[in-house]
Coordinates of C-alpha atoms and ligand atoms in Angstrom, one line a residue:
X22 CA -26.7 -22.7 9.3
X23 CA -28.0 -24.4 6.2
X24 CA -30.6 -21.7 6.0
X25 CA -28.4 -19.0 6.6
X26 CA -25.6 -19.9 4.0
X27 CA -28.6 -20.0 1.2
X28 CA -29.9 -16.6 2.5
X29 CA -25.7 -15.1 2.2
X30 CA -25.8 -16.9 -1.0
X31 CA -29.1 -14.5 -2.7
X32 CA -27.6 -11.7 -1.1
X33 CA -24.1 -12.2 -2.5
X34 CA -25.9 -13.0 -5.8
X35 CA -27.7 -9.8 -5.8
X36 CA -24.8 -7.8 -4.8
X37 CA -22.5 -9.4 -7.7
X38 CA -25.1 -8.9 -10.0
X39 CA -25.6 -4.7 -9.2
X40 CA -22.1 -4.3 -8.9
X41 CA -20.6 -1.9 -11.4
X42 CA -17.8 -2.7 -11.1
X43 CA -18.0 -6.7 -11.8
X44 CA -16.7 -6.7 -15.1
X45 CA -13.4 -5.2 -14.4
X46 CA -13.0 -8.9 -13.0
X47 CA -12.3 -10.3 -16.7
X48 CA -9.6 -8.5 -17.4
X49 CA -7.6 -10.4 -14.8
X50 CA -5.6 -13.0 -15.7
X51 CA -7.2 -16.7 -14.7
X52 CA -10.0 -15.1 -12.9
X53 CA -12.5 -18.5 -13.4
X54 CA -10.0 -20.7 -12.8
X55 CA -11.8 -23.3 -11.2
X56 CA -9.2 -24.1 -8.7
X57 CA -8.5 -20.7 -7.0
X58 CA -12.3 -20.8 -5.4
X59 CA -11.8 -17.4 -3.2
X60 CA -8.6 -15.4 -3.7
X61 CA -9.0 -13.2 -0.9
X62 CA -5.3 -12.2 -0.8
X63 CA -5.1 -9.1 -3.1
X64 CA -4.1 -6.9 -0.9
X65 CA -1.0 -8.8 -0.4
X66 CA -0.3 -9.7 -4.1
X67 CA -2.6 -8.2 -6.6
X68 CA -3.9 -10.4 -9.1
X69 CA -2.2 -9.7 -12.8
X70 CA -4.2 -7.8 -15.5
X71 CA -4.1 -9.4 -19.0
X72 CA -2.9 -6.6 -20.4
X73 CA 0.5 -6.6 -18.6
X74 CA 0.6 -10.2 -19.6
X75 CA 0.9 -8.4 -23.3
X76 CA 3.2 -5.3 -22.3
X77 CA 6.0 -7.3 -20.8
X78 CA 5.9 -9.4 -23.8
X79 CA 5.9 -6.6 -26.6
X80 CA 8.2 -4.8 -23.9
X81 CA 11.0 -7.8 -24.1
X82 CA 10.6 -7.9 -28.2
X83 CA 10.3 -4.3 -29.2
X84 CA 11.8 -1.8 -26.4
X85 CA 14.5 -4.1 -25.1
X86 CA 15.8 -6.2 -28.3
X87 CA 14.5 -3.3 -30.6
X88 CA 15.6 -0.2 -29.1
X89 CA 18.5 -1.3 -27.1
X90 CA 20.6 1.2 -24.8
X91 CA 18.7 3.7 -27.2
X92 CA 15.9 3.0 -25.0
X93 CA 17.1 5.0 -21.9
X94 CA 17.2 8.1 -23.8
X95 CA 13.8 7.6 -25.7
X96 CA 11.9 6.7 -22.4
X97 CA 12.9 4.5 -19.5
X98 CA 15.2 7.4 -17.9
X99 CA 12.0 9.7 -17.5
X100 CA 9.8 6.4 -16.8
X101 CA 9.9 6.3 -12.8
X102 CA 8.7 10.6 -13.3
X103 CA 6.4 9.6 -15.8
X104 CA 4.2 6.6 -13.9
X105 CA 4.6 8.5 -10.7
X106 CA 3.3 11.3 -12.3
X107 CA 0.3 9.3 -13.3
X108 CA -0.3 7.1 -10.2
X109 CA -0.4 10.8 -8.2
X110 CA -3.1 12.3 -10.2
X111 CA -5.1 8.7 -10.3
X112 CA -4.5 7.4 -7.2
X113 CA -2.7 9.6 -4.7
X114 CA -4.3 12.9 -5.1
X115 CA -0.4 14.6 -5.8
X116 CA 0.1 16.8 -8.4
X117 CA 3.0 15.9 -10.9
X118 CA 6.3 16.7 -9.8
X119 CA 6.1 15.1 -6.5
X120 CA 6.1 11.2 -7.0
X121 CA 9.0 8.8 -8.6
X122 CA 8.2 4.7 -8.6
X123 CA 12.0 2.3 -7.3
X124 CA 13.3 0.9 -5.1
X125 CA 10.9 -0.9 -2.4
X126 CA 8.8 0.2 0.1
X127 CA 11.3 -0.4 3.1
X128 CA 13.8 1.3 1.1
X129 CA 11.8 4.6 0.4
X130 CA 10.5 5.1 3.8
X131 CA 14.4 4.4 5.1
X132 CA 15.3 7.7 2.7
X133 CA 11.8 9.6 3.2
X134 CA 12.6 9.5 6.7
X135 CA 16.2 10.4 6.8
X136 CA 15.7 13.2 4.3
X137 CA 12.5 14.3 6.8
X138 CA 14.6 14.6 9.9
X139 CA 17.3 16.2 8.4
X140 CA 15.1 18.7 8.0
X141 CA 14.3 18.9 11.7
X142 CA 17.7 19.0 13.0
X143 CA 16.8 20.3 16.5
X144 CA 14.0 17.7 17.2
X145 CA 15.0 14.9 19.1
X146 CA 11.6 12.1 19.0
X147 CA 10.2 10.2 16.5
X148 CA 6.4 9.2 17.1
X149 CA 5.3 5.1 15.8
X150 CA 3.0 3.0 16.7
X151 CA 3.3 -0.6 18.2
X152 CA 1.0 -2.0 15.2
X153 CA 2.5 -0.7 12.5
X154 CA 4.1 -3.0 9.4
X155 CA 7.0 -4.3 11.0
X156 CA 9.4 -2.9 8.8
X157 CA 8.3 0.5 9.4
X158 CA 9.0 -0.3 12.9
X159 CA 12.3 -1.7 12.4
X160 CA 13.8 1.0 10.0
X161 CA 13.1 3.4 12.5
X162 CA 14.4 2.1 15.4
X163 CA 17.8 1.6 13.0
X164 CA 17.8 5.1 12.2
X165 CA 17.1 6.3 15.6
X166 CA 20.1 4.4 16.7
X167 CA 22.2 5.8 14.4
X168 CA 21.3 9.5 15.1
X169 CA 20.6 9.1 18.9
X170 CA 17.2 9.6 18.3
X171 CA 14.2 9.1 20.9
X172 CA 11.0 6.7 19.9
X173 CA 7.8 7.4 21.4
X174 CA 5.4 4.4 20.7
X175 CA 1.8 4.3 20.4
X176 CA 0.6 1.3 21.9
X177 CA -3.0 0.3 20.1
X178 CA -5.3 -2.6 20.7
X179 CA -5.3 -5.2 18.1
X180 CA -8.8 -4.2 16.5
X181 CA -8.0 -0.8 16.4
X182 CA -5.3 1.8 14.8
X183 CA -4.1 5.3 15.7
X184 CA -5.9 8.0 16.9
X185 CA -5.9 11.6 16.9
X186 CA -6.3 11.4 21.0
X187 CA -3.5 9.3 20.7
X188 CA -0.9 11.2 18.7
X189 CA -2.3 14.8 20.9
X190 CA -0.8 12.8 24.0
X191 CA 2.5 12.2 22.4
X192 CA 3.4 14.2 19.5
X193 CA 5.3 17.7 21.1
X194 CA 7.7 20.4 20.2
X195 CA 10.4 17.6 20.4
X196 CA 8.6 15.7 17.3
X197 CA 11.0 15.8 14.6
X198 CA 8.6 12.9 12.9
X199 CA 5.4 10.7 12.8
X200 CA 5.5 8.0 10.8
X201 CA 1.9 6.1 10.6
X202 CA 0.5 3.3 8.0
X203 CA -2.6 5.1 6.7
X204 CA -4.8 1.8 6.5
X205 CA -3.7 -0.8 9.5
X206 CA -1.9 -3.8 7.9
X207 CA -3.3 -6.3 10.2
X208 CA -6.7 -4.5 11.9
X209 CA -7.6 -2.2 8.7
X210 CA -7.7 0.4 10.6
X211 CA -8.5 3.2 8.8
X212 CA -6.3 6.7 10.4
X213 CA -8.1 10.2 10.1
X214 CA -5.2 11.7 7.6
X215 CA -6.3 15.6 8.0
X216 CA -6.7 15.6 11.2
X217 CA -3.2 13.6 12.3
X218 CA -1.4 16.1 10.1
X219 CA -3.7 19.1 12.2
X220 CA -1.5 17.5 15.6
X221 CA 1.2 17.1 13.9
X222 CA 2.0 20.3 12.0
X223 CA 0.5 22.5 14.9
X224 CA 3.8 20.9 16.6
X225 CA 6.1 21.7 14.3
X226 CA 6.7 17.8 13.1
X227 CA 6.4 16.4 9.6
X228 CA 4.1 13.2 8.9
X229 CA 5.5 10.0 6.5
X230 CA 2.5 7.8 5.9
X231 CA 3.0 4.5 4.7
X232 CA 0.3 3.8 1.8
X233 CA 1.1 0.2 1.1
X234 CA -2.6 -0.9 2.3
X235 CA -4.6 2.0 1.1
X236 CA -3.1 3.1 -2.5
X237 CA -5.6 1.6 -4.7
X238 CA -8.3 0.9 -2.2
X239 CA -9.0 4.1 -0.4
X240 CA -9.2 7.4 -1.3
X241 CA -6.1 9.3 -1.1
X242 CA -5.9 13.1 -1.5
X243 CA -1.9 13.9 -0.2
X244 CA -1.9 17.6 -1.6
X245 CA -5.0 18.2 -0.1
X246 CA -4.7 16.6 2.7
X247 CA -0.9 18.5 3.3
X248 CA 0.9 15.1 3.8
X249 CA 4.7 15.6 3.6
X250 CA 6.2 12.4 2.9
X251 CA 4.8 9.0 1.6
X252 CA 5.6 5.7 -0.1
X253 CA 3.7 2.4 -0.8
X254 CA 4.0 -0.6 -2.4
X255 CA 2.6 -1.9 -6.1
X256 CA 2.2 -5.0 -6.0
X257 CA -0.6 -4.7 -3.2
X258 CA -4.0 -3.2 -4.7
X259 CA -1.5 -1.6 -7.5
X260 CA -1.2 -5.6 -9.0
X261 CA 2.5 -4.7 -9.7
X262 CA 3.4 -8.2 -9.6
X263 CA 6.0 -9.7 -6.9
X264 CA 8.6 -7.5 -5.7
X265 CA 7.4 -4.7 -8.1
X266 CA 8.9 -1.2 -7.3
X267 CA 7.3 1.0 -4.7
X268 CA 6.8 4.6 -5.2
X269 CA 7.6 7.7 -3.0
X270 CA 5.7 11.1 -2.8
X271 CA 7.7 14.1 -1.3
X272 CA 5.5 17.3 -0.7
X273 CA 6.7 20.1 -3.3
X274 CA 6.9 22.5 -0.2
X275 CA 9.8 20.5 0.8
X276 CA 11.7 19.2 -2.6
X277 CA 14.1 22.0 -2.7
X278 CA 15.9 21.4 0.6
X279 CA 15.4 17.7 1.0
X280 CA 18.2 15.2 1.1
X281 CA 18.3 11.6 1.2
X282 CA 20.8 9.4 2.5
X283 CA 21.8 7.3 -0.3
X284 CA 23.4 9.3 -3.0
X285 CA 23.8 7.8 -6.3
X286 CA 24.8 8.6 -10.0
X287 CA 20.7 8.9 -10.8
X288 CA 19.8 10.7 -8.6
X289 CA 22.3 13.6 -9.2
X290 CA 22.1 16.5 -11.2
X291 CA 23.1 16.1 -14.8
X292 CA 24.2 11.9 -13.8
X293 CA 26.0 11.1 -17.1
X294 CA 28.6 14.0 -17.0
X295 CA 29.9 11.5 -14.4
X296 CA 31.5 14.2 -12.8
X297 CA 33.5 14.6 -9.2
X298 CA 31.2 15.4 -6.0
X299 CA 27.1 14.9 -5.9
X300 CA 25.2 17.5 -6.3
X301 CA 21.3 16.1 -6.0
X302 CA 19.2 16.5 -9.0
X303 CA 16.2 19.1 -9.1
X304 CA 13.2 17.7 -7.6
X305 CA 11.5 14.6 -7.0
X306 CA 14.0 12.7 -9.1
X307 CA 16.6 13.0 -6.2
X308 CA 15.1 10.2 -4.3
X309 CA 16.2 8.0 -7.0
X310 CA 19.7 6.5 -6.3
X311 CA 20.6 3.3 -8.7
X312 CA 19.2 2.2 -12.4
X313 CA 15.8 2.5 -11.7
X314 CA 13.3 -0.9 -12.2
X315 CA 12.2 -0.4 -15.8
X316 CA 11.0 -4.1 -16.7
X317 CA 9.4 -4.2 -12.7
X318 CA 7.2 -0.9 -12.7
X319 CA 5.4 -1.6 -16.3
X320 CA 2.4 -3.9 -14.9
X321 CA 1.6 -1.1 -12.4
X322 CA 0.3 1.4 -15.8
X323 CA -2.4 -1.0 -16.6
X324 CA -3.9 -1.0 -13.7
X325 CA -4.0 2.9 -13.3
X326 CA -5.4 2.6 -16.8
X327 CA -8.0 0.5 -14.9
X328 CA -8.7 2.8 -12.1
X329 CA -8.7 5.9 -14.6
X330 CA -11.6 4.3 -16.0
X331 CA -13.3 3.8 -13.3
X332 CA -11.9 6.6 -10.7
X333 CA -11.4 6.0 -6.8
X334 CA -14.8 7.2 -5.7
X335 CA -16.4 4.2 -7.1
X336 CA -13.7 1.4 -6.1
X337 CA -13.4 2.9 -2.1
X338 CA -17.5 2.5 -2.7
X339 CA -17.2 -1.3 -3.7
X340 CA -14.5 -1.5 -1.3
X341 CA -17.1 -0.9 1.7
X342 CA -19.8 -2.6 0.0
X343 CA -17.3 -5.9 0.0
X344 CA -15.8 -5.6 4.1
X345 CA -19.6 -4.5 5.1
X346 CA -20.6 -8.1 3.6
X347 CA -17.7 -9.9 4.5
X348 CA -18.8 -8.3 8.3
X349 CA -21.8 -9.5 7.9
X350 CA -21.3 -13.3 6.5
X351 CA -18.4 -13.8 9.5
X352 CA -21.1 -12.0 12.3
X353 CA -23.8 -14.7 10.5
X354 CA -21.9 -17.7 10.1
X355 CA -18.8 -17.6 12.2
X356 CA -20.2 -16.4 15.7
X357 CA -21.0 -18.6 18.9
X358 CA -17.8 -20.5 16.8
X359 CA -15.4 -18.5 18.8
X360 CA -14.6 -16.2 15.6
X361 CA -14.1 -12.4 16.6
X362 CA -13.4 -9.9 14.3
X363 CA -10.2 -7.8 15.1
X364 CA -10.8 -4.7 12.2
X365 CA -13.0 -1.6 13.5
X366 CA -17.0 -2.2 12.2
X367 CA -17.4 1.2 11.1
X368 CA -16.6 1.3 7.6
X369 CA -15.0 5.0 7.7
X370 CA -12.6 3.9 10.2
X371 CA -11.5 0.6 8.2
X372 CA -10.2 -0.4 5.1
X373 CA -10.5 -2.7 1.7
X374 CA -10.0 -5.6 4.4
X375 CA -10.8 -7.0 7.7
X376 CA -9.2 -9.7 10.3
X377 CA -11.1 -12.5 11.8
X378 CA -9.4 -14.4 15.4
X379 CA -9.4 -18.0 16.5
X380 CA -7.2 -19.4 17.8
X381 CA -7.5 -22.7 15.3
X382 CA -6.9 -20.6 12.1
X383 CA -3.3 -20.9 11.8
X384 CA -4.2 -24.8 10.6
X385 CA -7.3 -23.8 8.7
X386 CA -5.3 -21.2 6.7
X387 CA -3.4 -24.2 5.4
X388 CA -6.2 -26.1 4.8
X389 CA -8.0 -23.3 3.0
X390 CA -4.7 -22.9 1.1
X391 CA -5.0 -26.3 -0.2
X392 CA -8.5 -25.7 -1.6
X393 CA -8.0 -23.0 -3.4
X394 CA -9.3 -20.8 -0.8
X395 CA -6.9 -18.0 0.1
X396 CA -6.5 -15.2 2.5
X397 CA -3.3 -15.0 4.7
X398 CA -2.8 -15.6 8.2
X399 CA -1.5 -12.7 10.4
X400 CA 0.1 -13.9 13.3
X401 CA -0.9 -14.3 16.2
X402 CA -4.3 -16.8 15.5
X403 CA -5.8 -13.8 12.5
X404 CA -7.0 -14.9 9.0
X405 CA -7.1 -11.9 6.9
X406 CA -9.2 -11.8 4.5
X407 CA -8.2 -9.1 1.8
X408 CA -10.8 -7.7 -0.7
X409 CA -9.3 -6.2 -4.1
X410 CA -12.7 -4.3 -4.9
X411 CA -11.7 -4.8 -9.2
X412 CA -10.7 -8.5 -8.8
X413 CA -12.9 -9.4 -5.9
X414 CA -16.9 -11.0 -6.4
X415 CA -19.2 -11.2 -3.2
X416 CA -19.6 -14.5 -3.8
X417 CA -15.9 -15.1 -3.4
X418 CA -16.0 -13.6 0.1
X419 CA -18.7 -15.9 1.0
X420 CA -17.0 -18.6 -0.3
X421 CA -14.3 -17.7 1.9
X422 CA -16.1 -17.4 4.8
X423 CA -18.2 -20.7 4.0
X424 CA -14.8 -22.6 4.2
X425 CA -13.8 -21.1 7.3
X426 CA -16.8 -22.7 8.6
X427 CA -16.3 -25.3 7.6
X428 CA -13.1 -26.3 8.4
X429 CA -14.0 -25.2 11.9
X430 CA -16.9 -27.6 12.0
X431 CA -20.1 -27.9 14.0
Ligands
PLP25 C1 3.4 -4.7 2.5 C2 3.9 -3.6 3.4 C3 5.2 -3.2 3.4 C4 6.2 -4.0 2.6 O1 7.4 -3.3 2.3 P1 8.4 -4.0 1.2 O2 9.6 -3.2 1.3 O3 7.7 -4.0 -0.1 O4 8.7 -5.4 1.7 C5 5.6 -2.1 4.1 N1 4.7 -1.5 4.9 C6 3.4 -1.9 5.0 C7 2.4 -1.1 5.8 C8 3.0 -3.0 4.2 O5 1.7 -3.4 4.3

């Protein structure tokens, strides 16, 4: 064991060492403090960036106090269009037009789907999956039970994720919707987005994918792809901060005639003319509804700043280089311990992180916690172990997986 830790820590060594990415890691906030030893966690609360450290700051002194209501006019109004904008052509592969930041997740995929199946009025089903983020699943069996819908559920084994065999058997000429979370958020499961939307659109159905666990991490090419409705959060790989504002993508095939559910003075046409009656403002701004979440959505521009610099290609390849070593460290140090891993092995099927089982590691999460060593614990026994490829070192992960060990003893 000994042995193999020293041989994990040369690897981990050399791959830190030829990583071109490893510098982006300074411009975190606190990134050597000494008492967060492994923050392995990033894909549930990204890590903040220096810089937004700064741009709430000079925000608060000189847009707020200095500009005042003024400010609405000058910018903030046109601010949800504008870092949409940008996050689509960095990150989500959308052209501008299409993608507006508010709101949060569970909010945007309540209105994405609404506004989807009202344009599918004949179609009774909606297609999920058993594994998705619960509240994916819970939104949609609310709006089902409001409009008499018809759930058809994907049942998926706990290492595993949705398949294109798997929507073929279910999705049919009934399908008003399929709503699927592109990367897993407990396996990683990684779905095959071209090829769902081939099923799904050779039925006649539309496809909302959930982005939360792959914006910022994966590849994403929506327009190319022909998605027609997504939303994710920021505060994931997007380092947002806590709570920070999701953002929604609607297809630009579709903005003309979609309609959300929750009509507000914002999102109407011409909102300060106050006037009698909504009438839905042109494009993507109509999925906004209240005062958008200026002060919450200005972290997430420095990190697309970030990823502009470095473009997705090379994070997705960092991003495989860390779950292929983090792989390798649990199959090396963790096995004949009772450790499985629960997240596919093939690295084009998974994700920027992977779950480990036993069924100890509820009370070595908290343990871990209380060293400074942090992943999350996924219920029922999973510790997952979440690798931001700009924030994450491989000697983190091993440190990480060394404490595991550890904890779990000889
Ligand atoms: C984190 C996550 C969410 C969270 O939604 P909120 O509205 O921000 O709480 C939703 N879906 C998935 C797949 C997630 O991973």
């Amino acid at each position: 064991m000994t042995s193999t830790l020293a041989g994990l820590a040369d690897t981990a060594a050399a791959l830190d060492a030829a990583d071109p990415l490893r510098d982006y890691r300074c411009r975190f906030l606190r990134h050597d403090d000494p008492g967060i030893v492994a923050y392995l966690d990033g894909n549930s609360l990204g890590r903040p960036l220096a810089a937004s450290a700064q741009r709430l700051a000079a925000f608060v002194t000189d847009e707020w106090a200095g500009r005042l209501i003024r400010g609405w006019d000058e910018s903030w109004y046109e601010l949800p269009l504008t870092i949409g904008d940008r996050l689509g052509e960095v990150v989500l592969g959308a052209a501008a037009g299409q993608t507006t930041i508010g709101d949060s997740t569970t909010v945007l995929l309540y209105k994405l789907a609404c506004g989807a199946l009202n344009l599918r009025p004949g179609c009774t089903e909606i297609v999920l999956d058993r594994e998705n983020f619960p509240t994916d699943r819970y939104l949609i069996e609310s709006i089902a039970a409001d409009r008499g819908l018809t759930l058809r559920w994907i049942d998926v084994e706990l290492a595993g994720g949705v398949t294109t065999d798997d929507l073929a058997a279910v999705v049919s000429e009934r399908t008003a919707l399929v709503v699927l979370s592109h990367v897993a958020y407990r396996s990683g499961y990684l779905i095959d987005v071209p090829a769902a939307v081939d099923v799904i659109h050779d039925a006649g159905a539309l496809l909302l994918l959930d982005l939360c666990h792959s914006a910022g991490s994966v590849e994403v090419d929506l327009d190319g792809w022909g998605v027609d409705f997504a939303a994710g959060c920021t505060y994931k790989y997007l380092n947002g901060g806590p709570g920070s504002p999701a953002f929604a993508y609607v297809a630009a095939r579709h903005l003309d005639e979609f309609r959300q559910p929750i009509w507000g003075w914002m999102g109407r046409h011409n909102p300060f003319e106050m006037e009698q009656g909504y009438v839905p403002a042109k494009g993507i701004r109509r999925v906004i509804s209240g005062t958008p979440a200026i002060i919450g959505m200005l972290p997430i521009q420095d990190s697309i700043d970030l990823i502009a610099e470095t473009g997705m290609p090379a994070i997705r390849e960092k991003s495989v280089a860390l779950t292929e070593f983090a792989v390798q460290s649990v199959d090396a140090v963790l096995n004949g311990r009772g450790v499985v891993v629960s997240s596919p092995r093939d690295p084009e099927r998974r994700g920027g992180h992977i779950t480990i089982d036993h069924p100890d590691f509820k009370a070595v999460t908290a343990a871990l916690w209380a060293q400074g060593v942090i992943p999350d614990f996924r219920r029922p026994d999973g510790i997952r172990l979440g690798l931001s490829p700009l924030s994450t070192s491989f000697a983190e992960v091993l440190a990480g997986v060394s404490a595991v060990a550890a904890q779990l003893g000889d």
